[in-house]
Amino acid sequence: EFDEGGRMAASGHIETQLLNELNDLDYYKQPYPKSLSNDLGTDVVHPLIKSFNLAPQDALRTYTEHIAFQVGRSIVDLIEENNIKHQTSNVKLLVTGGGAFNDFLMHQLGEVVRPMNVEIVIPDVEVVKYKEALVMALLGVLRWREENTVMASVTGAKRSSIGGAVWIGQEA
């Protein structure tokens, strides 16, 4: 089950207190670069949302607003950090995850980034659908070649490293 196109979220109402608590999570106060772990979602975000006992459409609407706000805030931080004049620049945001299929999320994100003159770019459906498989294949090749697959400059780790393992069958 999922909220196809974000229709349920679009029909909900924003729970302001929950939105404020989500936006005030310690994770968002950490400096860039940083990685978003699954644990944050399962151990912090989901229990927080559940604690409000909202109707599903209200929880979805509130979380959609949270996502749009946080992506917008990250873009502002990157624009300021790189001294980009957003009023006159040609800044593009490439959206390739499943959220690209959520029309309501893309609309709300567009509303947030429009004042910054940021263009949202969604590639072909095939790219969005299969980019995960392509990334996994790339990681496999990098691992095989014993090249870094985890970049400190992206994740905030102390050093880059090689993740994963290569298992070769008896007959290979």
PDB file of C-alpha atoms in Angstrom:
ATOM      1  CA  GLU A   1       0.000   0.000   0.000  1.00  0.00           C
ATOM      2  CA  PHE A   2       1.156   3.500  -0.768  1.00  0.00           C
ATOM      3  CA  ASP A   3      -0.195   6.967  -1.393  1.00  0.00           C
ATOM      4  CA  GLU A   4      -0.309   6.935  -5.188  1.00  0.00           C
ATOM      5  CA  GLY A   5       0.540  10.362  -6.549  1.00  0.00           C
ATOM      6  CA  GLY A   6       0.247  11.799  -3.033  1.00  0.00           C
ATOM      7  CA  ARG A   7      -3.533  12.015  -3.258  1.00  0.00           C
ATOM      8  CA  MET A   8      -4.091  11.062   0.398  1.00  0.00           C
ATOM      9  CA  ALA A   9      -1.498  13.582   1.560  1.00  0.00           C
ATOM     10  CA  ALA A  10      -3.107  16.280  -0.565  1.00  0.00           C
ATOM     11  CA  SER A  11      -6.441  15.675   1.170  1.00  0.00           C
ATOM     12  CA  GLY A  12      -4.979  15.955   4.677  1.00  0.00           C
ATOM     13  CA  HIS A  13      -4.269  18.822   7.037  1.00  0.00           C
ATOM     14  CA  ILE A  14      -0.939  19.888   8.495  1.00  0.00           C
ATOM     15  CA  GLU A  15      -0.438  19.163  12.196  1.00  0.00           C
ATOM     16  CA  THR A  16       1.716  22.178  13.076  1.00  0.00           C
ATOM     17  CA  GLN A  17       3.093  20.828  16.348  1.00  0.00           C
ATOM     18  CA  LEU A  18       4.254  17.603  14.676  1.00  0.00           C
ATOM     19  CA  LEU A  19       5.741  19.563  11.770  1.00  0.00           C
ATOM     20  CA  ASN A  20       7.677  21.752  14.200  1.00  0.00           C
ATOM     21  CA  GLU A  21       8.954  18.739  16.145  1.00  0.00           C
ATOM     22  CA  LEU A  22      10.036  16.981  12.943  1.00  0.00           C
ATOM     23  CA  ASN A  23      11.835  20.081  11.697  1.00  0.00           C
ATOM     24  CA  ASP A  24      13.547  20.478  15.075  1.00  0.00           C
ATOM     25  CA  LEU A  25      15.136  16.997  15.127  1.00  0.00           C
ATOM     26  CA  ASP A  26      18.841  16.987  16.020  1.00  0.00           C
ATOM     27  CA  TYR A  27      19.728  15.365  12.681  1.00  0.00           C
ATOM     28  CA  TYR A  28      18.921  18.582  10.838  1.00  0.00           C
ATOM     29  CA  LYS A  29      21.312  20.545  13.036  1.00  0.00           C
ATOM     30  CA  GLN A  30      24.293  18.429  11.960  1.00  0.00           C
ATOM     31  CA  PRO A  31      26.609  19.981   9.384  1.00  0.00           C
ATOM     32  CA  TYR A  32      26.863  18.815   5.796  1.00  0.00           C
ATOM     33  CA  PRO A  33      27.931  16.278   4.601  1.00  0.00           C
ATOM     34  CA  LYS A  34      25.779  13.729   6.375  1.00  0.00           C
ATOM     35  CA  SER A  35      23.895  10.563   5.549  1.00  0.00           C
ATOM     36  CA  LEU A  36      20.304   9.758   6.372  1.00  0.00           C
ATOM     37  CA  SER A  37      20.185   6.377   8.062  1.00  0.00           C
ATOM     38  CA  ASN A  38      17.203   4.059   8.072  1.00  0.00           C
ATOM     39  CA  ASP A  39      17.408   4.080  11.882  1.00  0.00           C
ATOM     40  CA  LEU A  40      16.400   7.740  11.998  1.00  0.00           C
ATOM     41  CA  GLY A  41      13.181   6.833  10.231  1.00  0.00           C
ATOM     42  CA  THR A  42      12.371   3.687  12.187  1.00  0.00           C
ATOM     43  CA  ASP A  43      13.595   4.739  15.629  1.00  0.00           C
ATOM     44  CA  VAL A  44      12.830   8.473  15.683  1.00  0.00           C
ATOM     45  CA  VAL A  45      10.538   9.757  12.910  1.00  0.00           C
ATOM     46  CA  HIS A  46       7.970   6.955  12.771  1.00  0.00           C
ATOM     47  CA  PRO A  47       7.426   6.790  16.560  1.00  0.00           C
ATOM     48  CA  LEU A  48       7.121  10.584  16.676  1.00  0.00           C
ATOM     49  CA  ILE A  49       4.479  10.607  13.949  1.00  0.00           C
ATOM     50  CA  LYS A  50       2.604   7.686  15.551  1.00  0.00           C
ATOM     51  CA  SER A  51       2.583   9.480  18.927  1.00  0.00           C
ATOM     52  CA  PHE A  52       0.270  12.135  17.464  1.00  0.00           C
ATOM     53  CA  ASN A  53      -2.366   9.518  16.580  1.00  0.00           C
ATOM     54  CA  LEU A  54      -3.353  11.354  13.391  1.00  0.00           C
ATOM     55  CA  ALA A  55      -5.559  10.238  10.543  1.00  0.00           C
ATOM     56  CA  PRO A  56      -3.296   8.772   7.813  1.00  0.00           C
ATOM     57  CA  GLN A  57      -3.966  11.637   5.406  1.00  0.00           C
ATOM     58  CA  ASP A  58      -2.999  14.227   8.058  1.00  0.00           C
ATOM     59  CA  ALA A  59       0.201  12.348   8.937  1.00  0.00           C
ATOM     60  CA  LEU A  60       1.073  12.086   5.238  1.00  0.00           C
ATOM     61  CA  ARG A  61       0.323  15.757   4.611  1.00  0.00           C
ATOM     62  CA  THR A  62       2.442  16.832   7.568  1.00  0.00           C
ATOM     63  CA  TYR A  63       5.344  14.615   6.552  1.00  0.00           C
ATOM     64  CA  THR A  64       5.132  15.812   2.935  1.00  0.00           C
ATOM     65  CA  GLU A  65       5.456  19.394   4.166  1.00  0.00           C
ATOM     66  CA  HIS A  66       8.379  18.339   6.345  1.00  0.00           C
ATOM     67  CA  ILE A  67      10.195  16.757   3.390  1.00  0.00           C
ATOM     68  CA  ALA A  68       9.645  19.807   1.169  1.00  0.00           C
ATOM     69  CA  PHE A  69      10.792  22.174   3.925  1.00  0.00           C
ATOM     70  CA  GLN A  70      13.948  20.190   4.709  1.00  0.00           C
ATOM     71  CA  VAL A  71      14.949  19.787   1.055  1.00  0.00           C
ATOM     72  CA  GLY A  72      14.397  23.524   0.589  1.00  0.00           C
ATOM     73  CA  ARG A  73      16.460  24.325   3.660  1.00  0.00           C
ATOM     74  CA  SER A  74      19.290  22.099   2.426  1.00  0.00           C
ATOM     75  CA  ILE A  75      19.255  23.854  -0.934  1.00  0.00           C
ATOM     76  CA  VAL A  76      19.458  27.243   0.788  1.00  0.00           C
ATOM     77  CA  ASP A  77      22.430  26.010   2.829  1.00  0.00           C
ATOM     78  CA  LEU A  78      24.227  24.734  -0.280  1.00  0.00           C
ATOM     79  CA  ILE A  79      23.497  27.921  -2.235  1.00  0.00           C
ATOM     80  CA  GLU A  80      24.835  30.062   0.599  1.00  0.00           C
ATOM     81  CA  GLU A  81      27.847  27.800   1.198  1.00  0.00           C
ATOM     82  CA  ASN A  82      28.809  27.984  -2.474  1.00  0.00           C
ATOM     83  CA  ASN A  83      28.061  31.723  -2.834  1.00  0.00           C
ATOM     84  CA  ILE A  84      25.556  31.110  -5.613  1.00  0.00           C
ATOM     85  CA  LYS A  85      23.371  34.063  -6.470  1.00  0.00           C
ATOM     86  CA  HIS A  86      20.094  32.159  -6.590  1.00  0.00           C
ATOM     87  CA  GLN A  87      18.097  34.999  -8.138  1.00  0.00           C
ATOM     88  CA  THR A  88      20.125  34.791 -11.339  1.00  0.00           C
ATOM     89  CA  SER A  89      21.586  31.264 -11.287  1.00  0.00           C
ATOM     90  CA  ASN A  90      20.549  28.183 -13.174  1.00  0.00           C
ATOM     91  CA  VAL A  91      20.309  25.761 -10.219  1.00  0.00           C
ATOM     92  CA  LYS A  92      18.654  22.421 -10.884  1.00  0.00           C
ATOM     93  CA  LEU A  93      17.448  19.764  -8.469  1.00  0.00           C
ATOM     94  CA  LEU A  94      17.549  16.256  -9.947  1.00  0.00           C
ATOM     95  CA  VAL A  95      14.820  14.076  -8.390  1.00  0.00           C
ATOM     96  CA  THR A  96      15.356  10.358  -9.018  1.00  0.00           C
ATOM     97  CA  GLY A  97      13.809   8.531  -6.073  1.00  0.00           C
ATOM     98  CA  GLY A  98      10.309   7.182  -5.634  1.00  0.00           C
ATOM     99  CA  GLY A  99       9.203  10.639  -4.537  1.00  0.00           C
ATOM    100  CA  ALA A 100       9.458  11.657  -8.198  1.00  0.00           C
ATOM    101  CA  PHE A 101       6.192   9.738  -8.712  1.00  0.00           C
ATOM    102  CA  ASN A 102       4.457  11.627  -5.899  1.00  0.00           C
ATOM    103  CA  ASP A 103       2.806  14.517  -7.728  1.00  0.00           C
ATOM    104  CA  PHE A 104       1.756  16.265  -4.533  1.00  0.00           C
ATOM    105  CA  LEU A 105       5.252  16.100  -3.041  1.00  0.00           C
ATOM    106  CA  MET A 106       6.751  17.434  -6.281  1.00  0.00           C
ATOM    107  CA  HIS A 107       4.209  20.273  -6.280  1.00  0.00           C
ATOM    108  CA  GLN A 108       4.939  21.189  -2.659  1.00  0.00           C
ATOM    109  CA  LEU A 109       8.688  20.981  -3.262  1.00  0.00           C
ATOM    110  CA  GLY A 110       8.258  23.199  -6.314  1.00  0.00           C
ATOM    111  CA  GLU A 111       6.504  25.800  -4.179  1.00  0.00           C
ATOM    112  CA  VAL A 112       9.414  25.775  -1.725  1.00  0.00           C
ATOM    113  CA  VAL A 113      12.226  26.045  -4.294  1.00  0.00           C
ATOM    114  CA  ARG A 114      10.562  28.406  -6.777  1.00  0.00           C
ATOM    115  CA  PRO A 115      11.548  31.580  -4.834  1.00  0.00           C
ATOM    116  CA  MET A 116      15.173  30.365  -4.979  1.00  0.00           C
ATOM    117  CA  ASN A 117      14.986  30.043  -8.776  1.00  0.00           C
ATOM    118  CA  VAL A 118      15.650  26.291  -8.538  1.00  0.00           C
ATOM    119  CA  GLU A 119      14.317  24.076 -11.308  1.00  0.00           C
ATOM    120  CA  ILE A 120      13.119  20.579 -10.407  1.00  0.00           C
ATOM    121  CA  VAL A 121      14.238  18.044 -13.013  1.00  0.00           C
ATOM    122  CA  ILE A 122      12.685  14.585 -13.123  1.00  0.00           C
ATOM    123  CA  PRO A 123      14.359  12.261 -15.652  1.00  0.00           C
ATOM    124  CA  ASP A 124      12.632   9.633 -17.771  1.00  0.00           C
ATOM    125  CA  VAL A 125      10.466   7.163 -15.879  1.00  0.00           C
ATOM    126  CA  GLU A 126      12.893   4.371 -16.797  1.00  0.00           C
ATOM    127  CA  VAL A 127      15.777   6.183 -15.104  1.00  0.00           C
ATOM    128  CA  VAL A 128      13.737   6.782 -11.951  1.00  0.00           C
ATOM    129  CA  LYS A 129      12.569   3.165 -11.855  1.00  0.00           C
ATOM    130  CA  TYR A 130      15.909   1.501 -12.510  1.00  0.00           C
ATOM    131  CA  LYS A 131      18.520   3.875 -11.116  1.00  0.00           C
ATOM    132  CA  GLU A 132      18.751   1.812  -7.936  1.00  0.00           C
ATOM    133  CA  ALA A 133      19.696  -1.278  -9.951  1.00  0.00           C
ATOM    134  CA  LEU A 134      22.238   0.764 -11.923  1.00  0.00           C
ATOM    135  CA  VAL A 135      23.767   2.128  -8.721  1.00  0.00           C
ATOM    136  CA  MET A 136      23.991  -1.382  -7.244  1.00  0.00           C
ATOM    137  CA  ALA A 137      25.741  -2.583 -10.411  1.00  0.00           C
ATOM    138  CA  LEU A 138      28.192   0.324 -10.193  1.00  0.00           C
ATOM    139  CA  LEU A 139      28.884  -0.442  -6.531  1.00  0.00           C
ATOM    140  CA  GLY A 140      29.502  -4.078  -7.461  1.00  0.00           C
ATOM    141  CA  VAL A 141      32.032  -3.068 -10.126  1.00  0.00           C
ATOM    142  CA  LEU A 142      33.759  -0.636  -7.757  1.00  0.00           C
ATOM    143  CA  ARG A 143      33.946  -3.347  -5.070  1.00  0.00           C
ATOM    144  CA  TRP A 144      35.313  -5.866  -7.574  1.00  0.00           C
ATOM    145  CA  ARG A 145      37.991  -3.330  -8.567  1.00  0.00           C
ATOM    146  CA  GLU A 146      38.691  -2.659  -4.862  1.00  0.00           C
ATOM    147  CA  GLU A 147      37.774   1.028  -5.187  1.00  0.00           C
ATOM    148  CA  ASN A 148      35.972   3.078  -2.556  1.00  0.00           C
ATOM    149  CA  THR A 149      32.211   2.674  -2.507  1.00  0.00           C
ATOM    150  CA  VAL A 150      31.534   4.899   0.518  1.00  0.00           C
ATOM    151  CA  MET A 151      32.797   8.449   0.089  1.00  0.00           C
ATOM    152  CA  ALA A 152      33.633  10.487   3.181  1.00  0.00           C
ATOM    153  CA  SER A 153      32.942  13.706   1.270  1.00  0.00           C
ATOM    154  CA  VAL A 154      29.326  12.605   0.788  1.00  0.00           C
ATOM    155  CA  THR A 155      28.538  10.693   3.996  1.00  0.00           C
ATOM    156  CA  GLY A 156      30.478  12.679   6.558  1.00  0.00           C
ATOM    157  CA  ALA A 157      32.465   9.559   7.557  1.00  0.00           C
ATOM    158  CA  LYS A 158      36.021  10.103   8.796  1.00  0.00           C
ATOM    159  CA  ARG A 159      37.415   8.329   5.743  1.00  0.00           C
ATOM    160  CA  SER A 160      36.268   6.762   2.509  1.00  0.00           C
ATOM    161  CA  SER A 161      35.991   2.985   2.495  1.00  0.00           C
ATOM    162  CA  ILE A 162      35.124  -0.089   0.484  1.00  0.00           C
ATOM    163  CA  GLY A 163      31.819  -1.646   1.510  1.00  0.00           C
ATOM    164  CA  GLY A 164      30.383  -5.027   0.687  1.00  0.00           C
ATOM    165  CA  ALA A 165      31.904  -8.371  -0.186  1.00  0.00           C
ATOM    166  CA  VAL A 166      32.513 -10.368  -3.337  1.00  0.00           C
ATOM    167  CA  TRP A 167      31.526 -14.021  -3.159  1.00  0.00           C
ATOM    168  CA  ILE A 168      32.620 -16.276  -5.982  1.00  0.00           C
ATOM    169  CA  GLY A 169      30.980 -19.673  -6.298  1.00  0.00           C
ATOM    170  CA  GLN A 170      32.949 -22.904  -6.524  1.00  0.00           C
ATOM    171  CA  GLU A 171      32.477 -23.158 -10.283  1.00  0.00           C
ATOM    172  CA  ALA A 172      33.153 -19.563 -11.248  1.00  0.00           C
TER     173      ALA A 172
END
